[in-house]
PDB file of C-alpha atoms in Angstrom:
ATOM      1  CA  UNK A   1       4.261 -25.036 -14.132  1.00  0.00           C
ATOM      2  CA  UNK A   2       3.275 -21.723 -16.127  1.00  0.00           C
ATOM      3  CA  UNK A   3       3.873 -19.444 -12.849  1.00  0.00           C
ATOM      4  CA  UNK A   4       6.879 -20.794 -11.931  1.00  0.00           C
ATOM      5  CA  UNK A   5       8.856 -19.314 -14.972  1.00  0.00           C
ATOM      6  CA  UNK A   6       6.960 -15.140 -14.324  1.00  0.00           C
ATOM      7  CA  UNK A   7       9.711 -12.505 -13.696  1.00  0.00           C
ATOM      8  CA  UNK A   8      10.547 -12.456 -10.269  1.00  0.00           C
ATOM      9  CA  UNK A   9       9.680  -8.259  -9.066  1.00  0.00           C
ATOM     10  CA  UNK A  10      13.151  -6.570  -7.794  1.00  0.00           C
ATOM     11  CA  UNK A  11      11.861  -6.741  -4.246  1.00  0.00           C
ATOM     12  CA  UNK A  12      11.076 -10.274  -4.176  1.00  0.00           C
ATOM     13  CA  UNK A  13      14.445 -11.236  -5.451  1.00  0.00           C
ATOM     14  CA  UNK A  14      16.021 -10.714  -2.138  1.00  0.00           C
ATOM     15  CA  UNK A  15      15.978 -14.029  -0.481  1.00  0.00           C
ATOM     16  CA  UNK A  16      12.642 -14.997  -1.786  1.00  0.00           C
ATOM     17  CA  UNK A  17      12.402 -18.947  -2.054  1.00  0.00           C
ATOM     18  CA  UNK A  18      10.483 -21.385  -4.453  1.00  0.00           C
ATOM     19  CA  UNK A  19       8.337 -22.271  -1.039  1.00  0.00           C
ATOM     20  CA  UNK A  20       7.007 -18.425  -0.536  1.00  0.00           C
ATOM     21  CA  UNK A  21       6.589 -18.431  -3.989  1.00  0.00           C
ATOM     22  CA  UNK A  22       4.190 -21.695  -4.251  1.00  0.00           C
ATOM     23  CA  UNK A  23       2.895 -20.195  -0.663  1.00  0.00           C
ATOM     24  CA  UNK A  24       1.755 -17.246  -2.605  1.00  0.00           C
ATOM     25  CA  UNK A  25       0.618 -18.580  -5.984  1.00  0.00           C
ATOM     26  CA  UNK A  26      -1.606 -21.168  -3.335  1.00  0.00           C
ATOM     27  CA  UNK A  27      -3.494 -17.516  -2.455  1.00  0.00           C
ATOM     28  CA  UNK A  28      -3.887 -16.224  -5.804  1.00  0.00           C
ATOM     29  CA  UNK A  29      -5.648 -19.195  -6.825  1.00  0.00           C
ATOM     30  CA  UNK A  30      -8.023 -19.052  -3.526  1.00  0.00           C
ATOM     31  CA  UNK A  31      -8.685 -15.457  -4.188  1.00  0.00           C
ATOM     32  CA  UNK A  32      -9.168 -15.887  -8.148  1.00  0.00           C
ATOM     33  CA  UNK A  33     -11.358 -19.182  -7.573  1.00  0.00           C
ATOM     34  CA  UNK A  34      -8.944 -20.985 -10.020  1.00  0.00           C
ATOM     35  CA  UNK A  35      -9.127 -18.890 -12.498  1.00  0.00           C
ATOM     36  CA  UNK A  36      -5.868 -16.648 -14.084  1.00  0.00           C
ATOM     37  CA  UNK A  37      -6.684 -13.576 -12.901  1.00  0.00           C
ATOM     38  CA  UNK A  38      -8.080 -11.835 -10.353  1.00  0.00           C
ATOM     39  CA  UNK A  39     -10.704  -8.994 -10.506  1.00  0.00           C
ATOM     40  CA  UNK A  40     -11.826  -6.236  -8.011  1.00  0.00           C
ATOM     41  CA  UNK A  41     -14.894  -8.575  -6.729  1.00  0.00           C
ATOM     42  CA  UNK A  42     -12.892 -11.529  -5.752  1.00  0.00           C
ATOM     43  CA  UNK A  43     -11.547  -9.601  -2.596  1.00  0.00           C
ATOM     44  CA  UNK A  44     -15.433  -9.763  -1.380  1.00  0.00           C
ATOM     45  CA  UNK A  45     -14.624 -12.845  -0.027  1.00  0.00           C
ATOM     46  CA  UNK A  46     -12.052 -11.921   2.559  1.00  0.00           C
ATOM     47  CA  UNK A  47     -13.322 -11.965   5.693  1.00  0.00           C
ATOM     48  CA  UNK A  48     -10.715  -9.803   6.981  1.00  0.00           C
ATOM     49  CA  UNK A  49     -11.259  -6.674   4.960  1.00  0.00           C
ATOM     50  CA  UNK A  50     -14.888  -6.767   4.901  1.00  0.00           C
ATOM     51  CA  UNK A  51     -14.629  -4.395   8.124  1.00  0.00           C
ATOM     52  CA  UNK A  52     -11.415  -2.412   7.022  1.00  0.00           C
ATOM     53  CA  UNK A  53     -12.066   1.299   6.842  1.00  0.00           C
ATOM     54  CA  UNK A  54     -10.029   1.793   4.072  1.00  0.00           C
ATOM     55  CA  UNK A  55     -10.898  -1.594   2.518  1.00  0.00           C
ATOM     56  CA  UNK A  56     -11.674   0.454  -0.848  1.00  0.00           C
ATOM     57  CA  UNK A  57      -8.223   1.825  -0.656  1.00  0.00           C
ATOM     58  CA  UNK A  58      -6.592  -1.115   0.003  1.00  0.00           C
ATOM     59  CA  UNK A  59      -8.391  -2.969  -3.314  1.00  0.00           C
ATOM     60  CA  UNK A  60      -7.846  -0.196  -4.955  1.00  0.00           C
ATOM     61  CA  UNK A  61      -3.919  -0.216  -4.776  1.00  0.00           C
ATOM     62  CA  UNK A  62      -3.981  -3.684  -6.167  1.00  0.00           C
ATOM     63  CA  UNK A  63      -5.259  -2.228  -9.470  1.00  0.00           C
ATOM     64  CA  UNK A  64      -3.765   0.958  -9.275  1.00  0.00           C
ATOM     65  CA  UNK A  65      -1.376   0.660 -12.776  1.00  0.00           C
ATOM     66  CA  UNK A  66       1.266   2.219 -11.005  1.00  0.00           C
ATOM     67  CA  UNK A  67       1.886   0.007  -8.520  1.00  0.00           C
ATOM     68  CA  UNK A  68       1.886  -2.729 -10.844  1.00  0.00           C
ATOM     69  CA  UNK A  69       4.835  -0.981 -12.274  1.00  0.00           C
ATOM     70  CA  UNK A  70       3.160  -0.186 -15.536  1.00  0.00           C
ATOM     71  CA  UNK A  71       4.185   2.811 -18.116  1.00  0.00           C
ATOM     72  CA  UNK A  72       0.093   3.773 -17.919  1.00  0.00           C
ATOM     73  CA  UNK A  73      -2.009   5.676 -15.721  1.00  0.00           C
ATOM     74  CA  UNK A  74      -4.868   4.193 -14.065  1.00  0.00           C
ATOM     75  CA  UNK A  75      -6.623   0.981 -12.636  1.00  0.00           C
ATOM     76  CA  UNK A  76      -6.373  -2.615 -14.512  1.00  0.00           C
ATOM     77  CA  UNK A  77      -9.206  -4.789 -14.560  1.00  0.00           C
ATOM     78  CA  UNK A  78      -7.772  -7.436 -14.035  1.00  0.00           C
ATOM     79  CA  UNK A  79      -4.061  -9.039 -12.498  1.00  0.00           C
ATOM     80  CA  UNK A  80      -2.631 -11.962 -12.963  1.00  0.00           C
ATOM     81  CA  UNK A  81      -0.338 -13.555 -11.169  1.00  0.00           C
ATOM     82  CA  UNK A  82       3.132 -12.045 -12.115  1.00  0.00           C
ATOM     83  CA  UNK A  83       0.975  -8.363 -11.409  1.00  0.00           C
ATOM     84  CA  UNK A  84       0.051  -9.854  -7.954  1.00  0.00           C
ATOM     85  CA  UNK A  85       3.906 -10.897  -6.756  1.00  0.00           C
ATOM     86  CA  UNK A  86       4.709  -7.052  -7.905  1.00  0.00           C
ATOM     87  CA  UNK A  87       1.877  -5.954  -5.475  1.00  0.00           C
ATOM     88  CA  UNK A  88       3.158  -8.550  -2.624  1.00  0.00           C
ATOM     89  CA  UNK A  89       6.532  -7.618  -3.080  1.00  0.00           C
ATOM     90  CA  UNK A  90       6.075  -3.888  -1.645  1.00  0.00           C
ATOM     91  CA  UNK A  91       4.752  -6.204   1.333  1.00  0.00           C
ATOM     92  CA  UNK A  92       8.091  -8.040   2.044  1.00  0.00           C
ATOM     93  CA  UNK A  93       9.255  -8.061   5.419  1.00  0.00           C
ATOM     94  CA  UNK A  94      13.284  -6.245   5.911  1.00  0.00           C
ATOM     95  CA  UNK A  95      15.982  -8.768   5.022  1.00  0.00           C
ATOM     96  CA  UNK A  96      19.152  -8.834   7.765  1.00  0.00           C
ATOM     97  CA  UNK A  97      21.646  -8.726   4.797  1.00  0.00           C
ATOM     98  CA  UNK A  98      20.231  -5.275   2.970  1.00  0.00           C
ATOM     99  CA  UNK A  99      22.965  -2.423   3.514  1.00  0.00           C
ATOM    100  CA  UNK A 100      22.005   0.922   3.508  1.00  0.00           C
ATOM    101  CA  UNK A 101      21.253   1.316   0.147  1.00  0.00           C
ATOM    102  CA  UNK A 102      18.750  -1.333  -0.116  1.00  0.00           C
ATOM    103  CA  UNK A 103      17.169  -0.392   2.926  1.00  0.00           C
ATOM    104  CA  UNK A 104      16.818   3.465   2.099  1.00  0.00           C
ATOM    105  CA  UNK A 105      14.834   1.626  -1.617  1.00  0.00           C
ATOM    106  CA  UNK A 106      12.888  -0.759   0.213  1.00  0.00           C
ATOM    107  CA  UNK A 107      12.056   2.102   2.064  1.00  0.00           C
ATOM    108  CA  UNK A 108      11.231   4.408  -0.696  1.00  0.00           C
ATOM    109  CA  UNK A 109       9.232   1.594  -2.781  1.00  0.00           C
ATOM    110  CA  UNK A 110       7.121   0.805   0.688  1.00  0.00           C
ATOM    111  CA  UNK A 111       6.210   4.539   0.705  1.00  0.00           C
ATOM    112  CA  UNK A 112       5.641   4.881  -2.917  1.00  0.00           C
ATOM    113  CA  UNK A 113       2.662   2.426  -2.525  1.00  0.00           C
ATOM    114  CA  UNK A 114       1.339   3.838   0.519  1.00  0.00           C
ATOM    115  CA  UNK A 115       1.448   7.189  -1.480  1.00  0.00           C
ATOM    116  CA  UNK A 116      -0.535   6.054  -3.997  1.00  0.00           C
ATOM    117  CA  UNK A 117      -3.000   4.493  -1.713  1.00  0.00           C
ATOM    118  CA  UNK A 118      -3.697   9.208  -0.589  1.00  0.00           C
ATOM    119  CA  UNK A 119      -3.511  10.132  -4.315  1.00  0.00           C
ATOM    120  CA  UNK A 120      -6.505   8.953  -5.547  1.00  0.00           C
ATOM    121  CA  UNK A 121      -6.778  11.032  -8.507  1.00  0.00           C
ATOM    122  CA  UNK A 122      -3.449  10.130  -9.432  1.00  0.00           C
ATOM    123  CA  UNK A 123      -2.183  13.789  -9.906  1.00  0.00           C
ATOM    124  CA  UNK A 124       1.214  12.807  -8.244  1.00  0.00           C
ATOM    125  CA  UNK A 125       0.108  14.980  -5.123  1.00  0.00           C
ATOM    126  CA  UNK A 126      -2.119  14.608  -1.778  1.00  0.00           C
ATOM    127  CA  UNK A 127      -3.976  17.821  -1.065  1.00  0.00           C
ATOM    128  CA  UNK A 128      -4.253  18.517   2.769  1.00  0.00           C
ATOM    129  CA  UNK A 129      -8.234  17.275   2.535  1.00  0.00           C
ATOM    130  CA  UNK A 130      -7.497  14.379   0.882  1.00  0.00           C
ATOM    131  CA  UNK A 131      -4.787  13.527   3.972  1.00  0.00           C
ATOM    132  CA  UNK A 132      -6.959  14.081   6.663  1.00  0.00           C
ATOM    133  CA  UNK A 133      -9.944  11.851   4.806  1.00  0.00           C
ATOM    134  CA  UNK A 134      -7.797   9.191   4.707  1.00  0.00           C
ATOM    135  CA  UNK A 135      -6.640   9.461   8.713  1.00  0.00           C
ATOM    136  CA  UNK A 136     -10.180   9.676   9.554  1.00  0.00           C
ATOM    137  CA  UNK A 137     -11.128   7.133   7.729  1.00  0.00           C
ATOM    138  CA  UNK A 138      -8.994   4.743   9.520  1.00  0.00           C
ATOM    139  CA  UNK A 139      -9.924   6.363  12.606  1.00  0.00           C
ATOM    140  CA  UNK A 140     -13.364   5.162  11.908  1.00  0.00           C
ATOM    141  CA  UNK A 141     -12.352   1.478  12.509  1.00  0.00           C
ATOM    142  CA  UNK A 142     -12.031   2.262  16.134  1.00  0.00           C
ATOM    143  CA  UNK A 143     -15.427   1.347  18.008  1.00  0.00           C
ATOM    144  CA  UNK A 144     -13.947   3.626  21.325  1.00  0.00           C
ATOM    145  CA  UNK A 145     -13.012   6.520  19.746  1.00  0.00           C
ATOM    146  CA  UNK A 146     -16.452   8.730  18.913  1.00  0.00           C
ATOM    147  CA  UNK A 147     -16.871  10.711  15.523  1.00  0.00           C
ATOM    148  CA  UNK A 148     -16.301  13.956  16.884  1.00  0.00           C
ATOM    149  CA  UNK A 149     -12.745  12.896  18.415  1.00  0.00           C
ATOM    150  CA  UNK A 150     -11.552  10.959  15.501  1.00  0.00           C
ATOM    151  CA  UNK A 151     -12.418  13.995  13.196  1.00  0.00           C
ATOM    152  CA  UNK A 152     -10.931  16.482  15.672  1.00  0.00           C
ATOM    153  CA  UNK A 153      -7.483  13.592  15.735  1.00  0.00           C
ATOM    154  CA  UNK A 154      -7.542  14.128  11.855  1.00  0.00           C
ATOM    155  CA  UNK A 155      -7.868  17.727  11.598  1.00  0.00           C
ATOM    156  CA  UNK A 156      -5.014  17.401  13.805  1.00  0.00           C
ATOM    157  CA  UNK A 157      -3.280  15.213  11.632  1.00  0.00           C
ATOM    158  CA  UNK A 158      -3.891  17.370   9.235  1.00  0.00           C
ATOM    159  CA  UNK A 159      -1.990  20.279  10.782  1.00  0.00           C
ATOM    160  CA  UNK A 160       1.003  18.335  11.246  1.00  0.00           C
ATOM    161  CA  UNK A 161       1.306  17.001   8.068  1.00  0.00           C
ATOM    162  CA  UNK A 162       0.905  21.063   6.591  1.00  0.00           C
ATOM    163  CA  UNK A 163       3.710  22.396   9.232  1.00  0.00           C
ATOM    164  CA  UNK A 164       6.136  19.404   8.232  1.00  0.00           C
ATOM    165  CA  UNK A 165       5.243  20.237   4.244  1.00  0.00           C
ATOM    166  CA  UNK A 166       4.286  23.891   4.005  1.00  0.00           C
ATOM    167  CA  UNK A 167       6.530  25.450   6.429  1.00  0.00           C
ATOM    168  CA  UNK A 168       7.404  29.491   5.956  1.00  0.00           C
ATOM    169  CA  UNK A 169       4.474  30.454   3.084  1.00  0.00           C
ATOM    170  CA  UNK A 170       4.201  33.683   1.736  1.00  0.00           C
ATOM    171  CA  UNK A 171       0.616  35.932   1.838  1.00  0.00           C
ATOM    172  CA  UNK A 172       0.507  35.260  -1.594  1.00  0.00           C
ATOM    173  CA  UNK A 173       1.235  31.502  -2.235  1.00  0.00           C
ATOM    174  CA  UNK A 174      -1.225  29.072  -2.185  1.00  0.00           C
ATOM    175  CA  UNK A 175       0.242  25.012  -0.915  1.00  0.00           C
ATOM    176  CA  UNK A 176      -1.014  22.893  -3.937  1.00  0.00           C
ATOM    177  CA  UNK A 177      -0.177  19.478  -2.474  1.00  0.00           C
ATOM    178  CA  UNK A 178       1.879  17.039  -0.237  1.00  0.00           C
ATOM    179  CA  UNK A 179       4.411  15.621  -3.173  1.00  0.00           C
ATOM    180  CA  UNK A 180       6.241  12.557  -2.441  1.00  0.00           C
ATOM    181  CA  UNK A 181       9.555  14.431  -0.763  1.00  0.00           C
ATOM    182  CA  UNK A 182       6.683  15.993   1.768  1.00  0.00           C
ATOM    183  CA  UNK A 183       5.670  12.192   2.174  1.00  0.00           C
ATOM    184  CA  UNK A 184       8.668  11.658   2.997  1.00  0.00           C
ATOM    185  CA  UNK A 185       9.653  13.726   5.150  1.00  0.00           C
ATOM    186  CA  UNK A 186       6.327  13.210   6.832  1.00  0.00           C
ATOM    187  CA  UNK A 187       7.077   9.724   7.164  1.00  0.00           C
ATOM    188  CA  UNK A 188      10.689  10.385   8.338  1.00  0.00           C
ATOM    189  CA  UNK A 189      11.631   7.874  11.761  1.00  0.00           C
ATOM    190  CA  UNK A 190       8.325   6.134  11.260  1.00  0.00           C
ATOM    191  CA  UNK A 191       8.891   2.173  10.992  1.00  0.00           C
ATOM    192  CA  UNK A 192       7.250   1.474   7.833  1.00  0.00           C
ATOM    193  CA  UNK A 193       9.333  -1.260   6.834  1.00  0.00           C
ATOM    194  CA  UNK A 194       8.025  -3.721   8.964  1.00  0.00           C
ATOM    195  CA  UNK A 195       5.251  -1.924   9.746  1.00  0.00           C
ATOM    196  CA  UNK A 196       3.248  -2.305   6.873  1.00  0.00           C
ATOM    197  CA  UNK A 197       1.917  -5.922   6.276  1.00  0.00           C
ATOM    198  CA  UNK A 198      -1.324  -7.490   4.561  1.00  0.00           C
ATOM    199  CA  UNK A 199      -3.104  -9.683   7.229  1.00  0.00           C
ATOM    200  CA  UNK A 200      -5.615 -10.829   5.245  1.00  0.00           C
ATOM    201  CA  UNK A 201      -4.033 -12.900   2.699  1.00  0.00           C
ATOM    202  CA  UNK A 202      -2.561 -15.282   5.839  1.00  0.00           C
ATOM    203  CA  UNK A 203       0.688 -14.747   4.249  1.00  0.00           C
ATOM    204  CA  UNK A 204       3.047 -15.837   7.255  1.00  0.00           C
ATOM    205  CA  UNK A 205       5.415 -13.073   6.861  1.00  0.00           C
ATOM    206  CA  UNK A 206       2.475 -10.542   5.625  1.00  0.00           C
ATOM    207  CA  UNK A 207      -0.043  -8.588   7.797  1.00  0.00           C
ATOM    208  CA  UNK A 208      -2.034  -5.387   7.160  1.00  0.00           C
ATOM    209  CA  UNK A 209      -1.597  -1.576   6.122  1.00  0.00           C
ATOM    210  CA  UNK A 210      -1.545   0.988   9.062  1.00  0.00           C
TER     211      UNK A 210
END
């Protein structure tokens, strides 16, 4: 079988089996309708991120060239399958047998995507606006929480995120952008590793991105 013999992503390699693999390659050909890759428009047909707020976001990380790993700036076209196990592997649920270095780059790669997903214009930095769009865009999947309180929860968010990053400034500086360190620290005691999952696909081990 062609797929069988694609380079196995670093994250994958921990305790991945032959079954997950097949389990996977069984949802790349459902979402490419048979076909060897899979473009932006086959993730129309999922019914479970038709209603996502950040739905674009999420589609757009798939494509985004540096999650796929790849020298290159911007979005692919197109990924095949060996591009979609590097995208499901930042989706792998915490293995009991990591020490603490593996867990601190599992970590780290987890949040690297998630990154990504606030720097849209790929500048390698999320500007405070650009943070608090994104919170209130997820806010905006919440049918009980009105407009005015989810933009006042993400002005708050906001805030937060500027006192963690920006701490002490001078009259004279100006705060260009959260970098990835900020991110960090931001994200610093927050669960992510088995926190952040991809629902849709009905991966058993995989749900979505909060």
């Amino acid at each position: 079988v062609p797929w069988a013999s694609a380079p196995v992503p670093s994250l994958f390699s921990l305790a991945v089996t032959s079954e997950q693999i097949e389990h996977l390659h069984r949802r790349f050909k459902q979402l490419s309708q048979d076909q060897l890759t899979i473009r932006k428009e086959n993730f129309d047909s999922i019914p479970d991120l038709e209603f996502n707020p950040i739905r674009g976001k999420i589609v757009h990380a798939f494509f985004d060239k540096r999650n796929l790993r790849q020298e290159s700036d911007g979005l692919a076209d197109e990924i095949n399958f060996e591009d979609f196990l590097t995208i499901m592997s930042y989706f792998r649920p915490i293995e009991m047998n990591m020490d603490e270095e593996q867990l601190d780059r599992f970590r780290k790669e987890k949040l690297k995507f998630l990154f990504h997903m606030y720097d849209s214009d790929h500048d390698g930095k999320i500007t405070l606006q650009e943070y608090r769009n994104v919170v209130e865009e997820l806010l905006s999947g919440n049918p009980h929480l009105e407009k005015e309180s989810a933009r006042s929860i993400a002005d708050g968010a906001m805030m937060e995120a500027a006192s963690i990053c920006v701490g002490q400034m001078g009259p004279d500086q100006v705060y260009e952008g959260i970098t990835f360190e900020d991110f960090l620290k931001m994200w610093q005691g927050i669960d992510i590793e088995t926190k952040m999952h991809v629902r849709f696909l009905n991966v058993d081990t995989i749900a979505h991105c909060y």
